[in-house]
mmCIF file of C-alpha atoms in Angstrom:
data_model
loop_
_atom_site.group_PDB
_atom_site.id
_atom_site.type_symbol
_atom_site.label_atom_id
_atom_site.label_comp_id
_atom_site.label_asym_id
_atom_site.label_seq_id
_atom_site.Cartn_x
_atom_site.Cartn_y
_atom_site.Cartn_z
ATOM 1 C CA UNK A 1 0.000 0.000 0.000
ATOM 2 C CA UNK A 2 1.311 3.580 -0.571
ATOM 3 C CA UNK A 3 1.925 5.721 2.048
ATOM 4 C CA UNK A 4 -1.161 8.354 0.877
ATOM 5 C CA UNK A 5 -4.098 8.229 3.531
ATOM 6 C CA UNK A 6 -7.488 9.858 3.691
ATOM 7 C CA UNK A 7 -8.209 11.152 6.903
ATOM 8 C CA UNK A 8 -11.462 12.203 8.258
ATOM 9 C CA UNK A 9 -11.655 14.174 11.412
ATOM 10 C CA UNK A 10 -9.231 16.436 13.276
ATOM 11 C CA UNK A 11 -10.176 15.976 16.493
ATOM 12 C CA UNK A 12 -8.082 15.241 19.062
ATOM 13 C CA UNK A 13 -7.434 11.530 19.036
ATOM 14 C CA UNK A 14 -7.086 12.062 15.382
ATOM 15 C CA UNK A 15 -5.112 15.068 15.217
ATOM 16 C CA UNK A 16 -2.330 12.759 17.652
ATOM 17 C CA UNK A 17 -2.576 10.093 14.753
ATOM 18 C CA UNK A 18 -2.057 12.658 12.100
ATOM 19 C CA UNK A 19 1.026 14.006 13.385
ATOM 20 C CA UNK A 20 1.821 11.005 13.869
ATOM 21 C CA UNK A 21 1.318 9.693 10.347
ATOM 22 C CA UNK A 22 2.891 13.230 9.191
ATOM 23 C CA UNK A 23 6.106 11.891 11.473
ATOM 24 C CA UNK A 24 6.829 8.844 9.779
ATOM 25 C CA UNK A 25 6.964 10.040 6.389
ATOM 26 C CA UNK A 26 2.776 9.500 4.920
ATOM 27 C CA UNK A 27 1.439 11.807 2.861
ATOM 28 C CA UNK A 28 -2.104 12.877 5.021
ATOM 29 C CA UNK A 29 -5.652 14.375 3.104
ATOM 30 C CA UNK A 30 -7.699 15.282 5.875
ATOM 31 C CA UNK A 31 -11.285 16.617 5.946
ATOM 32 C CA UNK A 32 -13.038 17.824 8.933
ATOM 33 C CA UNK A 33 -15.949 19.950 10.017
ATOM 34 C CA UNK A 34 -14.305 22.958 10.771
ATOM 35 C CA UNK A 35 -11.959 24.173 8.425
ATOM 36 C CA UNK A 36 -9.838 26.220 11.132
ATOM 37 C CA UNK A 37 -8.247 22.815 13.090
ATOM 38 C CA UNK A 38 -6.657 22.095 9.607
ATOM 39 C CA UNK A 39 -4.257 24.902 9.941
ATOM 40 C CA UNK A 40 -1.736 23.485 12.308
ATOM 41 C CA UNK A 41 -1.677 19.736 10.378
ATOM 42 C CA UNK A 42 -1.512 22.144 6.755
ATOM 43 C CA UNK A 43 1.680 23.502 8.927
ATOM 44 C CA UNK A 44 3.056 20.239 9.224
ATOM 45 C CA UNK A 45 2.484 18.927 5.937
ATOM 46 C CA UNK A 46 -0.734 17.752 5.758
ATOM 47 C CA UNK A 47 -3.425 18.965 2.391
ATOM 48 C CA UNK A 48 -7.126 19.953 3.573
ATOM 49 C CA UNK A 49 -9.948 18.651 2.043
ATOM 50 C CA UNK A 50 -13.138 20.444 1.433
ATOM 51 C CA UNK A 51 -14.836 17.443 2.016
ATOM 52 C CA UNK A 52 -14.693 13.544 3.059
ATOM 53 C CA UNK A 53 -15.374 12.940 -0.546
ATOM 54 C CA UNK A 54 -12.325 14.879 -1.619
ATOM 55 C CA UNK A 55 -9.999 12.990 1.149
ATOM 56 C CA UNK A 56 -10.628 9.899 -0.133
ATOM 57 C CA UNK A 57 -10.028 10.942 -3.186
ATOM 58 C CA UNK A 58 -6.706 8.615 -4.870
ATOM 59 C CA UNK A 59 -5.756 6.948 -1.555
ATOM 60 C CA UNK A 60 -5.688 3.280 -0.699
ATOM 61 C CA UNK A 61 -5.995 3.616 2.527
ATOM 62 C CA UNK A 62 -8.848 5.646 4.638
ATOM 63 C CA UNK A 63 -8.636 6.362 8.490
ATOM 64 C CA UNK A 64 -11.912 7.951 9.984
ATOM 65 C CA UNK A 65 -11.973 9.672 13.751
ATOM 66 C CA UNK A 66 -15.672 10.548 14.405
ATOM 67 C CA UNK A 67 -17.349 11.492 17.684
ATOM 68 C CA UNK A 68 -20.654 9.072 17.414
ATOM 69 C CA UNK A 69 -22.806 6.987 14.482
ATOM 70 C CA UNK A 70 -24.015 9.916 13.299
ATOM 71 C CA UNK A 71 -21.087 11.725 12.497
ATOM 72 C CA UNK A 72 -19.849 8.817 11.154
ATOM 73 C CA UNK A 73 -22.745 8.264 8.848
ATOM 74 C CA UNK A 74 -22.655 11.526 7.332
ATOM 75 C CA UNK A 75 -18.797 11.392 6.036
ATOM 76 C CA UNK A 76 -19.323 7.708 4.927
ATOM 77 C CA UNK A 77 -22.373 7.684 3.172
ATOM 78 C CA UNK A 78 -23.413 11.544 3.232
ATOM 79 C CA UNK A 79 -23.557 14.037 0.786
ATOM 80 C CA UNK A 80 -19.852 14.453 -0.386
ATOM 81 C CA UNK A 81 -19.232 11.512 1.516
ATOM 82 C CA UNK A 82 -15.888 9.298 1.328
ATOM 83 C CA UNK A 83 -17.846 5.807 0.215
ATOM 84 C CA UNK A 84 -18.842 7.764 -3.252
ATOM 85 C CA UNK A 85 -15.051 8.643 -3.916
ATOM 86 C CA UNK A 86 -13.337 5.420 -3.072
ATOM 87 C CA UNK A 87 -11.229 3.472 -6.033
ATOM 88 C CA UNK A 88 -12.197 -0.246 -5.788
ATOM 89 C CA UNK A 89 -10.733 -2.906 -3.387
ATOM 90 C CA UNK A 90 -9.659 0.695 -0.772
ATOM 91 C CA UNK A 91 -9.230 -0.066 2.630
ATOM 92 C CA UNK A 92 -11.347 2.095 5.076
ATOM 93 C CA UNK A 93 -10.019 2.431 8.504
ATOM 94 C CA UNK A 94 -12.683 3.264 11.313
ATOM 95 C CA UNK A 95 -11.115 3.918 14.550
ATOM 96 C CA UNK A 96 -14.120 6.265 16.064
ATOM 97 C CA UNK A 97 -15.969 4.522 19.442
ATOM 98 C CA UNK A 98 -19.311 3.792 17.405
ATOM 99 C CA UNK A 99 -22.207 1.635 18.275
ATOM 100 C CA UNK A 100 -22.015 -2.394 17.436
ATOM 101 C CA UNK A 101 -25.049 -2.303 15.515
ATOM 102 C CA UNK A 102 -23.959 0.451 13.315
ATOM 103 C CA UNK A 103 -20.407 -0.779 12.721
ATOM 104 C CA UNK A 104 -22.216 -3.575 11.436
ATOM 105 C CA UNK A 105 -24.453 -1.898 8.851
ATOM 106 C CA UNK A 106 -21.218 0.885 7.691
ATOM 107 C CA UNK A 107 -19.059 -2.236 6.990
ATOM 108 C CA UNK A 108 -21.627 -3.807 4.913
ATOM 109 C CA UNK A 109 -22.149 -1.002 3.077
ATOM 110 C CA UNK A 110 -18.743 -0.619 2.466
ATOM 111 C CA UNK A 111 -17.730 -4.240 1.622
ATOM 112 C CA UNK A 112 -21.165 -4.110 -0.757
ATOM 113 C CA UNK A 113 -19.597 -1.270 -2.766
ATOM 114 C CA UNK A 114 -16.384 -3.630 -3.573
ATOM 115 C CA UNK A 115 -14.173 -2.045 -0.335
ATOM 116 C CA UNK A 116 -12.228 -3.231 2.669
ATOM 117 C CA UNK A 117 -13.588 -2.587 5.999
ATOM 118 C CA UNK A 118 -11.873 -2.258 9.237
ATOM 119 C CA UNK A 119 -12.898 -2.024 12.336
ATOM 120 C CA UNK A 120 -10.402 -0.532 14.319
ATOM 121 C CA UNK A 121 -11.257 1.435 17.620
ATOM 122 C CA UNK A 122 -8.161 2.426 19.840
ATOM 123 C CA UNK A 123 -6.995 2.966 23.589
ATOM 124 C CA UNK A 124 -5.114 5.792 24.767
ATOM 125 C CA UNK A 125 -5.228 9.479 25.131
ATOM 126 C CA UNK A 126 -3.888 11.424 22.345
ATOM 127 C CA UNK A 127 -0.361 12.071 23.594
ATOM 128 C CA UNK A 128 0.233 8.359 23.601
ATOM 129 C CA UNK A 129 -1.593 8.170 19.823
ATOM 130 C CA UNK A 130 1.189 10.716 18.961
ATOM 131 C CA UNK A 131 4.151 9.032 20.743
ATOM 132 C CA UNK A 132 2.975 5.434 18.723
ATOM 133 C CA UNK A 133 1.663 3.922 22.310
ATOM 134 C CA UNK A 134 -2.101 3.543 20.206
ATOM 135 C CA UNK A 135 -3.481 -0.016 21.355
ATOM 136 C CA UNK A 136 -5.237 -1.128 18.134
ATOM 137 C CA UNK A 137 -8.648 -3.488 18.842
ATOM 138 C CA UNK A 138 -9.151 -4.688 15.611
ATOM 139 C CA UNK A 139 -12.055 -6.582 14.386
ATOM 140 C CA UNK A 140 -11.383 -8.032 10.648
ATOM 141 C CA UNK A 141 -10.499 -11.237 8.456
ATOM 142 C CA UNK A 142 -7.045 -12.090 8.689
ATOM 143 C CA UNK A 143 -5.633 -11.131 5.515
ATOM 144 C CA UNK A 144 -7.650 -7.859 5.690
ATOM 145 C CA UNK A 145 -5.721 -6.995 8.809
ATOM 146 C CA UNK A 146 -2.052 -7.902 7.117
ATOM 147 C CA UNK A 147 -2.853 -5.157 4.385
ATOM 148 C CA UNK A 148 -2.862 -2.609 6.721
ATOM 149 C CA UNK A 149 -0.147 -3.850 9.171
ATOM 150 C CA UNK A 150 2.483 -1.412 8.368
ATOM 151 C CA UNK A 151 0.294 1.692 9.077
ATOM 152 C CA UNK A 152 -0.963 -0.049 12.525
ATOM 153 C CA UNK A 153 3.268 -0.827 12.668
ATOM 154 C CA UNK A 154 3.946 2.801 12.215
ATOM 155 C CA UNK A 155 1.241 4.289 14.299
ATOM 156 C CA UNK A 156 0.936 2.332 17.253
ATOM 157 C CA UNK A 157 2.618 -0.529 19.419
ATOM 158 C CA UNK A 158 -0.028 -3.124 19.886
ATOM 159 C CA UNK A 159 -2.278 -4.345 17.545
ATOM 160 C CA UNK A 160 -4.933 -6.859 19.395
ATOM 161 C CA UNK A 161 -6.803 -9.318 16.531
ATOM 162 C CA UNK A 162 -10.211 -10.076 18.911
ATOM 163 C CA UNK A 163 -11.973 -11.292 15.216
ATOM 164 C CA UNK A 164 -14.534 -10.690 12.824
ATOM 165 C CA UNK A 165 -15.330 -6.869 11.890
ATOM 166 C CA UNK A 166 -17.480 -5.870 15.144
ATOM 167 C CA UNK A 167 -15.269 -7.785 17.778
ATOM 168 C CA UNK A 168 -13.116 -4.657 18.150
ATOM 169 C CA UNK A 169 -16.020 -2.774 18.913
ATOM 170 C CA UNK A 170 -17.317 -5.101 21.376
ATOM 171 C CA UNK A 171 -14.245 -4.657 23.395
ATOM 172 C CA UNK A 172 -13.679 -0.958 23.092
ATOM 173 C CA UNK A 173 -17.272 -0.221 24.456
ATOM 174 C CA UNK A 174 -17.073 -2.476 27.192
ATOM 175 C CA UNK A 175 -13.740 -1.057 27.876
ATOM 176 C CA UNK A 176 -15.037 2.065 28.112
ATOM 177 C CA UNK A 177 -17.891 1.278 30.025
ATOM 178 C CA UNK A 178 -15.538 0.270 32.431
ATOM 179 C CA UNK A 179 -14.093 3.515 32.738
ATOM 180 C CA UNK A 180 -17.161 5.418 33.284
ATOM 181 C CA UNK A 181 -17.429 2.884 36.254
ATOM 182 C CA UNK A 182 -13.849 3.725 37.492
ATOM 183 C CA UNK A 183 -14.382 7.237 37.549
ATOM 184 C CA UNK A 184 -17.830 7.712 38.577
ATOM 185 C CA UNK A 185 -16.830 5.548 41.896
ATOM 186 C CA UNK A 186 -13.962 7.747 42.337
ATOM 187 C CA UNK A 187 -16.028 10.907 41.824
ATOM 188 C CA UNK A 188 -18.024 9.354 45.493
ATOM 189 C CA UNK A 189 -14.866 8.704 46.939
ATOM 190 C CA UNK A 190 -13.452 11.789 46.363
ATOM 191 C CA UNK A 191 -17.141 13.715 47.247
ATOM 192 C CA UNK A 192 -17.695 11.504 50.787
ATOM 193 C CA UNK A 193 -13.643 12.671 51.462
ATOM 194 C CA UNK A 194 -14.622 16.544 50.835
ATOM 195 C CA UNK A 195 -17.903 16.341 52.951
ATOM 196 C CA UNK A 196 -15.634 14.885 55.861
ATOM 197 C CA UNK A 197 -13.057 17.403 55.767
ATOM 198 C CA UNK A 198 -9.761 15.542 53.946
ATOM 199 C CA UNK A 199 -7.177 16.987 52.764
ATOM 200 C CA UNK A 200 -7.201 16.721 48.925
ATOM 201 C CA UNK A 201 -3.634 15.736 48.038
ATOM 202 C CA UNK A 202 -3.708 13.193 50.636
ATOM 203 C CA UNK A 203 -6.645 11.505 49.128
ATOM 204 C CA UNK A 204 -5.006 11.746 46.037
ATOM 205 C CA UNK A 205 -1.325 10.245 46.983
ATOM 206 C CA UNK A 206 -3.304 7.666 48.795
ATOM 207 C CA UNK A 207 -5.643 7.051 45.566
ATOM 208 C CA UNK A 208 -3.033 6.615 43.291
ATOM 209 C CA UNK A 209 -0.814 4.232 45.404
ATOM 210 C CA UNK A 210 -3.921 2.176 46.518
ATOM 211 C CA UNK A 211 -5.231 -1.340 45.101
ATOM 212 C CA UNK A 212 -8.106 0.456 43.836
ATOM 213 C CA UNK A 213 -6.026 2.680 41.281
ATOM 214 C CA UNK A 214 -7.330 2.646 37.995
ATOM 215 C CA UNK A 215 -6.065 4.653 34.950
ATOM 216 C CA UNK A 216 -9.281 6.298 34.587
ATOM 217 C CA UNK A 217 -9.442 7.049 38.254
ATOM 218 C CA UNK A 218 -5.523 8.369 38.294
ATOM 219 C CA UNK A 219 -6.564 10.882 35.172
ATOM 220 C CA UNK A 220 -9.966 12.085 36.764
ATOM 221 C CA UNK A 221 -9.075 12.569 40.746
ATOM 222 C CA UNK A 222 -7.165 15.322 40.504
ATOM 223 C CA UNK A 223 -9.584 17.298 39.140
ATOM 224 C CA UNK A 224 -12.120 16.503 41.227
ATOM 225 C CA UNK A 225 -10.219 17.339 43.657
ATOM 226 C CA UNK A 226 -9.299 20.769 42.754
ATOM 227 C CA UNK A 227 -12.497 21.362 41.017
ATOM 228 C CA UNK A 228 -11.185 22.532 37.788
ATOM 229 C CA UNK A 229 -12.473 20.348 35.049
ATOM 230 C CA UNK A 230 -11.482 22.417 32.087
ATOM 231 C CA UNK A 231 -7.902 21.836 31.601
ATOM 232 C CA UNK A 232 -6.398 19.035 30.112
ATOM 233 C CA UNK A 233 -9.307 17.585 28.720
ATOM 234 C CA UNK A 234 -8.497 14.132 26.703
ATOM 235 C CA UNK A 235 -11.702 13.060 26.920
ATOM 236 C CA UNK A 236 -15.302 14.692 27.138
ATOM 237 C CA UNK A 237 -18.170 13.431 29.889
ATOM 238 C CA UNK A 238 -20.444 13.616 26.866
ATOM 239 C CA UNK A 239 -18.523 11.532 24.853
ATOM 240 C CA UNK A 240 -18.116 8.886 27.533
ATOM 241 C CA UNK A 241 -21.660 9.115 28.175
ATOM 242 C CA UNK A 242 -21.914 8.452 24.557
ATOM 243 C CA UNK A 243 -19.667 5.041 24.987
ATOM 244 C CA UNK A 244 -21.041 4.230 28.220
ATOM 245 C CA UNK A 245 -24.992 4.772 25.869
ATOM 246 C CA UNK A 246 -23.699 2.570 22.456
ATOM 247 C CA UNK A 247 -22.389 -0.095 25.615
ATOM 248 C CA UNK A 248 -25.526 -0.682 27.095
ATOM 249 C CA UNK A 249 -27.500 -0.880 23.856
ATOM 250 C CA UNK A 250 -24.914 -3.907 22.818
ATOM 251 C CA UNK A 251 -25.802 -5.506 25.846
ATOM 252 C CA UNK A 252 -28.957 -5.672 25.167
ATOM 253 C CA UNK A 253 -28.383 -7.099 21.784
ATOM 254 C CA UNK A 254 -26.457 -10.359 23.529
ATOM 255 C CA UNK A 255 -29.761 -10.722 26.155
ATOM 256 C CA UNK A 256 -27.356 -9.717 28.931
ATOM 257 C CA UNK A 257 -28.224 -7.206 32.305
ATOM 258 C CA UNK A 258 -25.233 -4.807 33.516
ATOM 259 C CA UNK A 259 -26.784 -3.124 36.322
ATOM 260 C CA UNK A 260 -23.127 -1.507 37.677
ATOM 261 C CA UNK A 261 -22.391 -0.307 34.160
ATOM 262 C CA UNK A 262 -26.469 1.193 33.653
ATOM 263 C CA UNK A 263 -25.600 3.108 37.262
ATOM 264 C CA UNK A 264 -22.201 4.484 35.708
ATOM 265 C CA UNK A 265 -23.507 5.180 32.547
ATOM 266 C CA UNK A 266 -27.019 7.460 34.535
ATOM 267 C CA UNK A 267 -24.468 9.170 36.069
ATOM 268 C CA UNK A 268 -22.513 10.522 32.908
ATOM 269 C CA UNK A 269 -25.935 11.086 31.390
ATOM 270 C CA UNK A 270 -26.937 13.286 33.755
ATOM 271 C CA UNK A 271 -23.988 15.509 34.174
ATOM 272 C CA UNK A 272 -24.389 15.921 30.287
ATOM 273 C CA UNK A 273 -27.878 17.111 31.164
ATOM 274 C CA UNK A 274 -26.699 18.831 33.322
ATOM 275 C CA UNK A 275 -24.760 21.037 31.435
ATOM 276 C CA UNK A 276 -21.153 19.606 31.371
ATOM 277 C CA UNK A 277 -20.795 17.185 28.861
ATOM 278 C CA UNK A 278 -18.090 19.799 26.994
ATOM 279 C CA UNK A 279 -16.462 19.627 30.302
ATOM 280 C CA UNK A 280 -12.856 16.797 31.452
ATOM 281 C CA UNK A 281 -14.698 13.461 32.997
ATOM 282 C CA UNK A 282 -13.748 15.095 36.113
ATOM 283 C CA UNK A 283 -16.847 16.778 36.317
ATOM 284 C CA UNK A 284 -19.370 13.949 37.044
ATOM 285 C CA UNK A 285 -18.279 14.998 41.051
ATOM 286 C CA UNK A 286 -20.744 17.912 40.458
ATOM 287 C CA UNK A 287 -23.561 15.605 40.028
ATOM 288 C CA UNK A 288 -23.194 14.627 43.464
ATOM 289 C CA UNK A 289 -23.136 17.781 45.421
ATOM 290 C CA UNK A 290 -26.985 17.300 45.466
#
């Protein structure tokens, strides 16, 4: 494969993969919803697209970063979309946290129009994505997955092979689902140890050293803790009550009750309702001040 991508999304998961990409030498075509985040990957090398259609545009390869199934929809199969533009037997990469069901339906509409779906969701926040720490949960045949090894090779250091197209997605939500469960536990910890008068960077040496450590938890407690949850933000409440949402629905599809996970997930609903779903995870704590 040549090393010309498509790219669609500049986020900030895939803004770390870009530069990334940009780093080891691939030529990068990116589209994304607003125009402005373009300028700093333009600096580095990369060519904006005026649309997904236009990014997938002579490229073999297509790597898509969207926030939910609906975002995704609309760059795949949209007006302007990438699926129209695609050069038979083209590889599309989807590394966005979607829902199983519709992962399902995008790579058979894909495959139908004589492509090569991946399903490809990552771990990691984007400074690992950019240092090549990305965790790749891939769900896809086997030779499907050795097309693409070099890019996975090049921008990341694990690539995990859980099956069929839709495997990796069962693991990523559930993975996440788990972290909404890490940190909304941590958010009562850290509220009961306010209410009774603890000092904060004790409960936070202690938390991180403790049994009960969690990545999630080690990411979110210090901002609960100080009560500033808009710095450093690598990851939205809304968008893990999005996960924690797409999660539960699978569940359902495999007959199966996760009561711990539907208590997690209630909580990250409602401090999107609440108003702070733009916000770091950090700020589920203010759902509990009531």
């Amino acid at each position: 494969m040549t090393k010309k991508i498509g790219f669609l999304g500049a986020g900030r998961m895939a803004t770390a993969m870009i530069k990334r990409l940009l780093s080891k030498g691939y030529q990068v075509q990116v589209w994304n919803r607003s125009p402005d985040k373009l300028d700093p990957l333009v600096a580095l090398g990369a060519v904006a697209c005026v649309s997904p259609a236009m990014a997938a545009t002579d490229v073999d390869t297509i790597i898509s970063f969207m926030a939910d199934d609906n975002a995704a929809k609309a760059v795949w199969l949209g007006e302007n979309g990438a699926l129209a533009a695609m050069h038979p037997g083209t590889v599309a990469i989807e590394c966005s946290t979607l829902s199983h069901g519709f992962v399902l339906d995008l790579a058979k509409a894909i495959s139908a129009a004589g492509h090569t779906y991946i399903d490809a969701p990552v771990t990691g926040i984007p400074a690992d994505i950019e240092a090549g720490n990305t965790i790749f949960l891939i769900g896809a045949e086997p030779a499907d997955l050795d097309r693409i090894r070099p890019i996975l090779t090049d921008t990341g250091n694990r690539t995990v092979h859980f099956g069929p197209v839709g495997s990796g997605t069962v693991y990523k939500l559930m993975h996440n689902l788990l972290g909404a469960v890490h940190i909304a536990a941590a958010a009562e910890l850290v509220a009961v140890a306010k209410k009774a008068g603890l000092d904060g960077a004790t409960v936070a040496e202690i938390f991180s050293i403790g049994a009960n450590a969690s990545a999630s938890g080690l990411m979110t407690v210090p901002g609960m803790i100080s009560g500033n949850h808009n710095e450093g933000i690598h990851f939205t409440t809304a968008l893990r009550a999005k996960d924690a949402a797409y999660a539960l629905a699978m569940t359902k599809e495999y007959g199966l009750s996760v009561p711990v996970g539907q208590a997690a997930s209630d909580v990250f609903e409602t401090a999107t309702k609440d108003g702070l779903g733009d916000l770091a995870q950090s700020a589920v704590i203010e759902t509990l001040k009531s």
